[in-house]
XYZ file of C-alpha atoms in Angstrom:
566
model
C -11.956 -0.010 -33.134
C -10.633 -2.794 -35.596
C -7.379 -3.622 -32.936
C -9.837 -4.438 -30.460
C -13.153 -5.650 -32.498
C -11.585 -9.907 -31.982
C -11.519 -8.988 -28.100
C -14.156 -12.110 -26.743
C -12.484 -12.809 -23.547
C -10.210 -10.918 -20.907
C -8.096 -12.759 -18.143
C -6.790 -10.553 -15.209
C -4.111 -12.294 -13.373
C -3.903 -11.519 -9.685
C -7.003 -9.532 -9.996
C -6.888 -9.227 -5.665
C -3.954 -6.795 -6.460
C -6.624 -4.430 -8.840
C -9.367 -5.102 -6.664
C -8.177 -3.299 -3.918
C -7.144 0.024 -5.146
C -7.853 2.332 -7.830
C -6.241 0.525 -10.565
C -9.064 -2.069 -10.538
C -11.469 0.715 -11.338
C -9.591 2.238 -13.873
C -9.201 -1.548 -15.587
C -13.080 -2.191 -15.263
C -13.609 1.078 -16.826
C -11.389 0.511 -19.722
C -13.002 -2.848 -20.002
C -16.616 -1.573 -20.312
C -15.092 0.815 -22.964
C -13.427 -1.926 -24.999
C -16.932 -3.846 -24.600
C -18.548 -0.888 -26.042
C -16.306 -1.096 -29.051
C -16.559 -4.490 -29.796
C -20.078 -4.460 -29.257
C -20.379 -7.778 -27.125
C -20.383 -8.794 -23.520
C -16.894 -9.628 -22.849
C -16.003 -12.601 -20.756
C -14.047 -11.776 -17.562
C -11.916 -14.581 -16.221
C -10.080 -13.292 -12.954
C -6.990 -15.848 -11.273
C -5.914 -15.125 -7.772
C -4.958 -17.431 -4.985
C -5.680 -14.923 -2.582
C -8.691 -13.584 -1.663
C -10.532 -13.573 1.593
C -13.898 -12.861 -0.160
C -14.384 -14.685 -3.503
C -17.967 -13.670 -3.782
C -17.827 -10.132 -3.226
C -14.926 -9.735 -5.671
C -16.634 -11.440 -8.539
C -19.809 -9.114 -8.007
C -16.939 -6.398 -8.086
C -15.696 -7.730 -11.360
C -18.576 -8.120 -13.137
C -19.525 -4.628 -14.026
C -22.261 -4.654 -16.557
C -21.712 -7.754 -17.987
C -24.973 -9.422 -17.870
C -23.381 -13.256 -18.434
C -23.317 -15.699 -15.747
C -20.611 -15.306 -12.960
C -19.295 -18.077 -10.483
C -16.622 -18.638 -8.341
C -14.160 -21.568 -9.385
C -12.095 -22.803 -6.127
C -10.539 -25.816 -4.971
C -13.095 -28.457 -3.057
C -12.643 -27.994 0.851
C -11.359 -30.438 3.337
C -8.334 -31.626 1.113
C -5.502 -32.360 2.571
C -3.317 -29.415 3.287
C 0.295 -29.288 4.276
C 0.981 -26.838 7.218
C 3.507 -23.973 6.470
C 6.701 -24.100 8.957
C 6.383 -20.228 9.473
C 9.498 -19.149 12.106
C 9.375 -15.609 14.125
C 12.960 -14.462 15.151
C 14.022 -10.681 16.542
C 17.505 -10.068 15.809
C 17.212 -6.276 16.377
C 19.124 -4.784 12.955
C 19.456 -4.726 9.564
C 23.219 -5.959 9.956
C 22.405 -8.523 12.289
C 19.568 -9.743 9.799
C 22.027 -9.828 6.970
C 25.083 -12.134 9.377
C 21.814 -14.242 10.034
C 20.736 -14.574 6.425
C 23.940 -15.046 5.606
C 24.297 -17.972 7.959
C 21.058 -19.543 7.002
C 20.531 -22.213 4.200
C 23.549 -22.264 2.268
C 23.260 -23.464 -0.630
C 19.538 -22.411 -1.109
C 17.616 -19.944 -3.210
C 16.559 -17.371 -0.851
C 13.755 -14.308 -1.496
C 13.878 -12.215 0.889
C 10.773 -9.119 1.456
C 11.180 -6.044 2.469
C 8.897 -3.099 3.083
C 10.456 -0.286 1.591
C 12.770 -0.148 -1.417
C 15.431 1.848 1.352
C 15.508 -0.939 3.442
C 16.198 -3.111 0.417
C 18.962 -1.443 -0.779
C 20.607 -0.950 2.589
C 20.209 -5.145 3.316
C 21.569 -5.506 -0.265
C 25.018 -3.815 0.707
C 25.248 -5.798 3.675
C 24.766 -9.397 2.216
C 27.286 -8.056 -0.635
C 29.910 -7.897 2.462
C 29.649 -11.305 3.421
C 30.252 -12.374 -0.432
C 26.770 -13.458 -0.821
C 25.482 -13.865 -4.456
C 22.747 -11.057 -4.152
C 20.252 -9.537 -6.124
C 17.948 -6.622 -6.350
C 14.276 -5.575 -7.041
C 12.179 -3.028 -6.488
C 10.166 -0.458 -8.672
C 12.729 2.080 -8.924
C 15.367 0.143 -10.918
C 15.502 0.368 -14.494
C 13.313 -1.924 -15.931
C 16.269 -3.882 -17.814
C 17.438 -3.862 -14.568
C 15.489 -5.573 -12.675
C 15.149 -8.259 -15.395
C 18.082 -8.832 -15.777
C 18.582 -9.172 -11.820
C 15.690 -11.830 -11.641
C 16.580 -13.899 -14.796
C 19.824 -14.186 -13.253
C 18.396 -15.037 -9.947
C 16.077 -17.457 -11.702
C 18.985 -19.540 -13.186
C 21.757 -19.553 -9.813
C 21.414 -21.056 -6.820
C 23.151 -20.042 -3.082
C 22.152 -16.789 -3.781
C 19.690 -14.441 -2.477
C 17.420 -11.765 -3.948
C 15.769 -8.902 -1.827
C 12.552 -6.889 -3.209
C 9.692 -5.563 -2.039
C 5.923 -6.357 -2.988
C 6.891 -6.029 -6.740
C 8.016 -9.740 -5.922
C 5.070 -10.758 -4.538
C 3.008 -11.885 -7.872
C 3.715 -14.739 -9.976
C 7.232 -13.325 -11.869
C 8.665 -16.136 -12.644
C 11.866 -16.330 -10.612
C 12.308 -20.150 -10.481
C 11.964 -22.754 -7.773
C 12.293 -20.778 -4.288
C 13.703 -22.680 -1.675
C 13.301 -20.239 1.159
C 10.872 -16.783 1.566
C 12.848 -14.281 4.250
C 10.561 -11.530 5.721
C 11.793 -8.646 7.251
C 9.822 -7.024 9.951
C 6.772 -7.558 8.363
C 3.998 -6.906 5.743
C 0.783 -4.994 6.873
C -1.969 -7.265 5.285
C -2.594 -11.003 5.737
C -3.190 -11.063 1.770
C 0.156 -9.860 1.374
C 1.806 -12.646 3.914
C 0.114 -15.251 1.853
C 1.601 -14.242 -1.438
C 4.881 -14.196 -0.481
C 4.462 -17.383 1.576
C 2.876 -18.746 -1.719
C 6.174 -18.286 -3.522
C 7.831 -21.677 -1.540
C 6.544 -24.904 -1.832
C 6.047 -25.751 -5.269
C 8.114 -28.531 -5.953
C 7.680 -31.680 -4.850
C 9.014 -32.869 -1.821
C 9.158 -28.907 -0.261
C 6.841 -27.352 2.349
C 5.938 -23.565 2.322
C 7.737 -21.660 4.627
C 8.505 -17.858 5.526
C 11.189 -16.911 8.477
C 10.381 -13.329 10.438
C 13.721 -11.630 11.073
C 12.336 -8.374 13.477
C 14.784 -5.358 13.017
C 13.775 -2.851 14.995
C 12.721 -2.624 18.630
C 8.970 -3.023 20.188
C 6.166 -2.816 17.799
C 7.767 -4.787 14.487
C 7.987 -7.464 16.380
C 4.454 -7.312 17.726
C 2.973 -6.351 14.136
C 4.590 -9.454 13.132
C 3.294 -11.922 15.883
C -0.438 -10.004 15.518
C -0.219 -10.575 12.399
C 0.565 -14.340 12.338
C -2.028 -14.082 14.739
C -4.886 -13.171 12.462
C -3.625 -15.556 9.832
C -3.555 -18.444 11.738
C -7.171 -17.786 13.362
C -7.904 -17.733 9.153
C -8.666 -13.886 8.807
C -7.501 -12.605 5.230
C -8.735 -8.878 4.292
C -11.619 -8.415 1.767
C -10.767 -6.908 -1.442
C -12.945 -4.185 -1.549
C -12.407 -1.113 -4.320
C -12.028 2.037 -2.855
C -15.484 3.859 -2.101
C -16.666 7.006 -4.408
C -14.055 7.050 -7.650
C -15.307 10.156 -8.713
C -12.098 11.459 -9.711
C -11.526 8.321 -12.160
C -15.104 9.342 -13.526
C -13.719 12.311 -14.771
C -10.872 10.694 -16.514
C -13.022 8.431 -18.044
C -14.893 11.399 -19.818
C -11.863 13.127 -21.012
C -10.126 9.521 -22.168
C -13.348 9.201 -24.204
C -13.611 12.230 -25.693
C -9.827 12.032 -26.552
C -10.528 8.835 -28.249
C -13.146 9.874 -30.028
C -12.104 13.438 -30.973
C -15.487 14.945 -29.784
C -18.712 13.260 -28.119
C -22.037 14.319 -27.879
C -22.727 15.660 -24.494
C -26.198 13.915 -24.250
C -24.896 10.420 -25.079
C -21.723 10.190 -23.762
C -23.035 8.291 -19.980
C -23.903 5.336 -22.795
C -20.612 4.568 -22.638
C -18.989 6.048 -19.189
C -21.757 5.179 -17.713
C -21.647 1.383 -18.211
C -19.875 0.972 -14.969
C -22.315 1.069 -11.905
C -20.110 2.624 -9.682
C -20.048 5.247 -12.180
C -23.879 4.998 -13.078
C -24.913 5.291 -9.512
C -22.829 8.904 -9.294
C -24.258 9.781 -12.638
C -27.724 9.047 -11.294
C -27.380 10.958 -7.952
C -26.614 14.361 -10.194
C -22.168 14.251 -9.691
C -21.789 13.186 -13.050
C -23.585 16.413 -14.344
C -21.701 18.524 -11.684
C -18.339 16.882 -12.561
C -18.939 17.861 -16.620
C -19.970 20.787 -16.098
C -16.822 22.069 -14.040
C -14.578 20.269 -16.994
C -16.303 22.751 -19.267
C -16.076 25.871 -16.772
C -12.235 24.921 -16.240
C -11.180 24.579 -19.664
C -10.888 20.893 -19.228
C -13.246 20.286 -22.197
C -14.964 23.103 -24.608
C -18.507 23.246 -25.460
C -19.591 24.250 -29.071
C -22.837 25.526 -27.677
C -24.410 22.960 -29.697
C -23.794 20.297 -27.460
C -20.232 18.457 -28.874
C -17.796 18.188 -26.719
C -14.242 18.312 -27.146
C -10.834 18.764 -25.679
C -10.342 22.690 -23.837
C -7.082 24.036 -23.805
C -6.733 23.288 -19.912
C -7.373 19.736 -21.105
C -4.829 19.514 -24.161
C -2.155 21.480 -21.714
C -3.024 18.632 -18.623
C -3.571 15.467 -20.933
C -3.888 15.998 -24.698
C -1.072 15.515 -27.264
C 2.091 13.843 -25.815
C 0.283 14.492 -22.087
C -2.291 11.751 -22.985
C -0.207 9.120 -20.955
C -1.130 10.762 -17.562
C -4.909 9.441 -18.304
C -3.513 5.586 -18.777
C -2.337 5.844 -14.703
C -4.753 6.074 -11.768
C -2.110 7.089 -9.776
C 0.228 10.175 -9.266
C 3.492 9.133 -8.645
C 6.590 11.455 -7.174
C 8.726 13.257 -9.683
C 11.731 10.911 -9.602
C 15.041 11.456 -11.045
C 16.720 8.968 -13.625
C 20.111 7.920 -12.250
C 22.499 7.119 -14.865
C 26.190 5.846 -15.035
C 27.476 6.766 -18.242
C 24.615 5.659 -20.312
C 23.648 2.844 -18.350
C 20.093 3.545 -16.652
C 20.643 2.130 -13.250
C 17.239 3.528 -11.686
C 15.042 6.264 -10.017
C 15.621 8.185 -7.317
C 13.756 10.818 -5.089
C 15.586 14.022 -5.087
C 15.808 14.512 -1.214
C 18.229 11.557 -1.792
C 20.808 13.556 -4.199
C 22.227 15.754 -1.955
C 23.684 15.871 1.436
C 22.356 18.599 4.528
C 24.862 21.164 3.395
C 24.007 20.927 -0.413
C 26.902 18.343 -1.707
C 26.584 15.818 -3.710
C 25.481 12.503 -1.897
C 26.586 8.761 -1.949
C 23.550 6.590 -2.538
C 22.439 3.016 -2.812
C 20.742 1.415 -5.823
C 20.586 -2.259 -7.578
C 22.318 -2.890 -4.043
C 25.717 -1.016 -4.406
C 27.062 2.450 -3.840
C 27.153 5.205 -6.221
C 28.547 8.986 -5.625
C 26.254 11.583 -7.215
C 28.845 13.764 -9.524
C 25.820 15.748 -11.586
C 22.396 16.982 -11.783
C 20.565 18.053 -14.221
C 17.632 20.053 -12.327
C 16.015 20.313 -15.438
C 15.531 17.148 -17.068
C 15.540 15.174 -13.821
C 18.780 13.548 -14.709
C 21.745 12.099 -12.423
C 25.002 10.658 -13.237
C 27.000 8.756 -11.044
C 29.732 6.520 -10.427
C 30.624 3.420 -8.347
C 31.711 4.210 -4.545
C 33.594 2.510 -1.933
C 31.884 4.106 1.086
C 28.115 3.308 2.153
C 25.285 5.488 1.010
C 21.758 6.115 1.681
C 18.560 6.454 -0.308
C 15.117 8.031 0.443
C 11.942 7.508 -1.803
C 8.294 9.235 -0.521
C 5.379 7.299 -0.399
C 7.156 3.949 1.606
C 4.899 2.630 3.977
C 0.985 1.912 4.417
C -1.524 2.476 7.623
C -2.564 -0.816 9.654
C -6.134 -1.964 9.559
C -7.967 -1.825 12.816
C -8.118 -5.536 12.674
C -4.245 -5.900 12.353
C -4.116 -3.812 15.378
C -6.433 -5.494 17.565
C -4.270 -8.046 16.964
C -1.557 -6.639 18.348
C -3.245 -5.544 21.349
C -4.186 -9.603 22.102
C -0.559 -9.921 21.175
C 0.739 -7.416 23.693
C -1.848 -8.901 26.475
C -0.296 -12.374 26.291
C -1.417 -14.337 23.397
C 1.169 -15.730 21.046
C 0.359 -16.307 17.397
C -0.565 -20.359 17.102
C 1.041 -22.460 13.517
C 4.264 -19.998 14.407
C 7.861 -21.332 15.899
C 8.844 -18.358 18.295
C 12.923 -18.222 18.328
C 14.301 -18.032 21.843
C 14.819 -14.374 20.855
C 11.993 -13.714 19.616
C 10.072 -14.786 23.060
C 12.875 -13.074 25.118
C 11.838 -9.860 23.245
C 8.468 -10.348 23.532
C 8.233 -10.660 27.327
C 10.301 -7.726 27.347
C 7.816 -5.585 25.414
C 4.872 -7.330 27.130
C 5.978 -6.255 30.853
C 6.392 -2.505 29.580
C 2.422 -2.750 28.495
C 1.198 -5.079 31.168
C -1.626 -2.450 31.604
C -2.670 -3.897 27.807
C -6.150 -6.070 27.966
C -8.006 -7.458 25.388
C -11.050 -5.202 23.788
C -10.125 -2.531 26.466
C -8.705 0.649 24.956
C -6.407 2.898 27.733
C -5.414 6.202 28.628
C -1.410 6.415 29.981
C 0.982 8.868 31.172
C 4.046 8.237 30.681
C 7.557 10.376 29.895
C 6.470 11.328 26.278
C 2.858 12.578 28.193
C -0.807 11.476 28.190
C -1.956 8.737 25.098
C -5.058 7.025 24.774
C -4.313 3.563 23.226
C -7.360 3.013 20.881
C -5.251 0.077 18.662
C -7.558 1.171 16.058
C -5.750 2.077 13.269
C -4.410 5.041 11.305
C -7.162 6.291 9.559
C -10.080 5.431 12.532
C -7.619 7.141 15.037
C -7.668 10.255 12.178
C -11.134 10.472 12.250
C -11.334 10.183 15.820
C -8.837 12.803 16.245
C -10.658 15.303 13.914
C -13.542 15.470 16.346
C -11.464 16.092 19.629
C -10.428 19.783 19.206
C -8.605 20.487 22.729
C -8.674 17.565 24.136
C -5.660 16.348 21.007
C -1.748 16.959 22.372
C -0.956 18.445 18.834
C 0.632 15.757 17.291
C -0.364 13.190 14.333
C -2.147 9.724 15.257
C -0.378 6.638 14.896
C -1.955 3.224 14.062
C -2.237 2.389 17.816
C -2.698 5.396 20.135
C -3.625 9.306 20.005
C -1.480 11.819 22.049
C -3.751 13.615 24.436
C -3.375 17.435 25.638
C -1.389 16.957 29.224
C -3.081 19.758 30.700
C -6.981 19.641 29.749
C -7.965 16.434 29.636
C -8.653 14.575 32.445
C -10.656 11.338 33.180
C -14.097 12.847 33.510
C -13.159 15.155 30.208
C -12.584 12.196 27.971
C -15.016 9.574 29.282
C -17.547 12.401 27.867
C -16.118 12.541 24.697
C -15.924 8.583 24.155
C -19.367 8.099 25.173
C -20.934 11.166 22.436
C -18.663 9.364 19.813
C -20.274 8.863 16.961
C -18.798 7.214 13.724
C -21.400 8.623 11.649
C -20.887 12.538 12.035
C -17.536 13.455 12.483
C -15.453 16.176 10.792
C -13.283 15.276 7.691
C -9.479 14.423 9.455
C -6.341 15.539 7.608
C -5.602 12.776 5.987
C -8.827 13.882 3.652
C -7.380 17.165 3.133
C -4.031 15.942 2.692
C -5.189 13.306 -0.156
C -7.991 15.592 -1.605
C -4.330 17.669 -2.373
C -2.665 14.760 -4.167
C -5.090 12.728 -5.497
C -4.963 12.417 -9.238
C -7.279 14.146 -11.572
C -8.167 16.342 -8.199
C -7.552 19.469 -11.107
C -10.680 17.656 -12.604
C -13.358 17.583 -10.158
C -14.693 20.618 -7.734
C -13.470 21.068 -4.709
C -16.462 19.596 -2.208
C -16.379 17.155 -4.084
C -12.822 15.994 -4.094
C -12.999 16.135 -0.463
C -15.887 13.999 -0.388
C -13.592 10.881 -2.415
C -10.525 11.679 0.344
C -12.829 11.316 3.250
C -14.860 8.002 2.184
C -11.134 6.691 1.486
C -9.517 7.321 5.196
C -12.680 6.938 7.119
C -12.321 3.905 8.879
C -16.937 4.112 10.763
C -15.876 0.462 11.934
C -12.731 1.183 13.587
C -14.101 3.946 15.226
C -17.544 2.438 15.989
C -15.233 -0.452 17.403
C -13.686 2.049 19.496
C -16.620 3.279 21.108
C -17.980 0.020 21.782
C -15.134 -0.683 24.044
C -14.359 -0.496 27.839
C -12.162 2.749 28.180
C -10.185 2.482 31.589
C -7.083 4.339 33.052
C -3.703 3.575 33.847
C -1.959 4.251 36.932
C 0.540 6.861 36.314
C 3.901 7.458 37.086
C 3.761 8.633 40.215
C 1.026 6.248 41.254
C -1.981 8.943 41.146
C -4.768 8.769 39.138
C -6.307 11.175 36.299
């Protein structure tokens, strides 16, 4: 109470990056408890430079505070300087390294890519052509990484190659170039990194697309120059029903307090209307009373409540820390040479198909794995001369249904306008574009082709999951992508699934198994019943527009193969 009884004001920097996920629940939580200690309405100041909605964010951020709220932006109609923004396709990793290589000598180059594999493996190859290069991601050591970027910060000719965790405002000094492999899945994140060129005087913001991989990184990347050249940026919009974080709140204020009274303790919890609203429909009553019935907390009988013994096993004593993170996070292994803490690694990364020790890549070189401690989730290792390889879990998001409408218009012909298409990079694109010349705008499609029937919805992951999870036969058994769901070859036909798309309804269908699979692994899921677990994992990966979007559309038929009909 007295560390925090001065608190008055609280700035969030890049509050679009809490906005958007559950850490920005967590914070405003923790915020309306600090508020309730200091006893005063605490001022929230939130700085971003990217945000599609302003308005609905600051509503977001408000919480309870009763004080006036406004949004503080830059007068329009100034005079704006147009980003050169290039799209190449140079079809590899290698051949984007020779290119970046090539490019800008003499500059300070950031270059983004999606997964922290994909960094290390570009890394290695830059190292080859003696470029000064650097590292960062969130699974080096944290004196790693800092000492990677202060170095960065202070050369020139040199180029450093991270992932998002370079998107905010770390200081890395003046940029002189922003490198983007393949590319990001949200406008928001585009402008960030684009955001990182063009302050000093004299310089223009910039970003070149180097596309790595065949067919649809490419597209993604023109559909989504597409969308932010037509202005488009995605609303930051907190994830629906946090139920699970209510929970946490309850036992990170009983642990603070020792023991609460269990008919005052929604004063405080219950300051957040996210979490007022669920307290008020009857889940916050539900949710307590299965922390009491699991063990979670224990109930005198008179009506304190205090840690159980399932709670101090899960999260009291030294297991407190797991309440200060919204977010589960795979058990990683500390790699260590000597006693030099190079980084973390996932452990399908440690050891090769027949159960040897493995040569990986981290901070950009090559290390052979010589022990293990299974244990402690230790590894030691030491410097190799042969390539390696690395895995982590968890790389990679879904595409929003407007992203992929996008790269339907993209596939039918349009080409993203503000963008400089390499000669490549339009070479490629025809190619792709004959291959789906059946592709029309706002028209989804039902092929056959060699891998068997599809119907191309360019809806998304998670309103193709929810589509799926009401099509019983009619689905070919395999998972949805973010553009098409495989079909059953040998019971659906045209009649079969013009039915089904006409008695679609976004409203009532089954929970998909992306639910399940997230009700499994979402955090503080040993907190909260079972229904209603489920109930957070299927507000989070329903996607009622998408698929409301889908049904809206014309649905028409390819011809096959063989030039019949289905």
């Amino acid at each position: 109470v007295e560390f925090f009884s001065g608190v008055r004001v609280v700035v969030i920097d890049e509050i679009h990056s809490f906005g958007g996920d559950d850490r920005g629940w967590h914070l405003l939580a923790v915020l309306e408890r600090i508020s309730s200690v200091t006893g005063r309405d605490l001022q929230r100041i939130g700085l971003s430079a990217t945000v599609g909605e302003p308005e609905r964010l600051l509503r977001w951020m408000t919480g309870s505070s009763k004080g006036p709220a406004r949004v503080v932006a830059p007068e329009s109609g100034f005079n704006v300087v147009v980003p050169e923004v290039t799209l190449d396709h140079v079809g590899s990793l290698s051949n984007a390294a020779t290119v970046i290589s090539r490019l800008h000598a003499g500059e300070k180059r950031l270059v983004f890519c999606d997964s922290r594999a994909r960094v290390e493996e570009l890394s290695v190859e830059l190292r080859k052509y003696g470029i000064n290069t650097f590292v960062s991601h969130s699974s080096l050591a944290l004196d790693e990484r800092r000492r990677a970027e202060e170095a960065f910060s202070q050369a020139s000719n040199c180029v450093i190659v991270s992932t998002s965790t370079l998107e905010l405002g770390i200081d890395v000094g003046d940029l002189d170039r922003v490198i983007q492999i393949d590319s990001p899945t949200t406008v928001a994140g585009f402008l960030q990194r684009l955001g990182r060129t063009g302050r000093r005087q004299g310089t223009v913001r910039n970003a070149l697309f180097l596309s790595t991989k065949p067919d649809f990184e490419l597209v993604r990347a023109a559909g989504l120059l597409s969308l932010w050249n037509s202005g488009f940026v995605e609303p930051v919009e907190g994830p629906p029903k946090p139920y699970h974080l209510l929970a946490q709140q309850i036992l990170a204020y009983v642990l603070q307090e020792g023991s609460i009274a269990r008919s005052r303790w929604t004063e405080v919890v219950g300051r957040l209307p996210v979490f007022a609203e669920a307290i008020e429909a009857g889940l916050g009553l539900q949710i307590l009373n299965y922390l009491v019935d699991s063990g979670m907390l224990f109930d005198d009988g008179s009506g304190i409540l205090s840690m159980g013994p399932s709670g101090e096993k899960s999260y009291g004593y030294r297991h407190f820390m797991s309440l200060t993170s919204a977010f589960t996070s795979n058990p990683l292994f500390v790699v260590r040479h000597g006693s030099k803490e190079i980084g973390f690694l996932d452990p399908v990364s440690l050891l090769t198909p027949d159960r040897g020790f493995a040569t990986v890549l981290l901070s950009g070189h090559a290390w052979k794995v010589t022990s293990i401690d299974w244990d402690r989730h230790f590894a030691w290792v030491e410097p190799a001369s042969s390539d390696g390889r690395s895995k982590w879990m968890g790389d990679g998001q879904p595409l929003s249904a407007q992203l992929c409408d996008s790269i339907r218009n993209v596939l039918a012909g349009q080409d993203p306008g503000g963008v400089t298409l390499t000669k490549r990079a339009s070479e490629e694109l025809g190619r792709i574009r004959s291959q789906f010349h059946w592709v029309q705008p706002g028209k989804t499609a039902i092929t056959l082709d060699d891998t068997g029937k599809r119907w191309w919805t360019f809806a998304g992951l998670h309103a193709n999951a929810s589509i799926m999870a009401g099509m019983g036969e009619l689905l070919g058994g395999s998972r949805p992508d973010n553009l098409s769901i495989k079909l059953n070859d040998e019971s659906v036909n045209s009649e079969g699934i013009r039915t089904f798309h006409k008695e679609l309804d976004a409203a009532n269908l089954p929970i998909s198994w992306i639910a399940a699979d997230l009700a499994a692994n979402l955090k503080f899921n040993d907190c909260l019943p079972e229904d209603i677990a489920l109930e957070v994992a299927g507000a989070r990966v329903a996607d009622p527009a998408g698929v409301q979007r889908v049904t809206s559309e014309t649905l028409v038929t390819t011809e096959v193969l063989n030039n019949e009909r289905y």
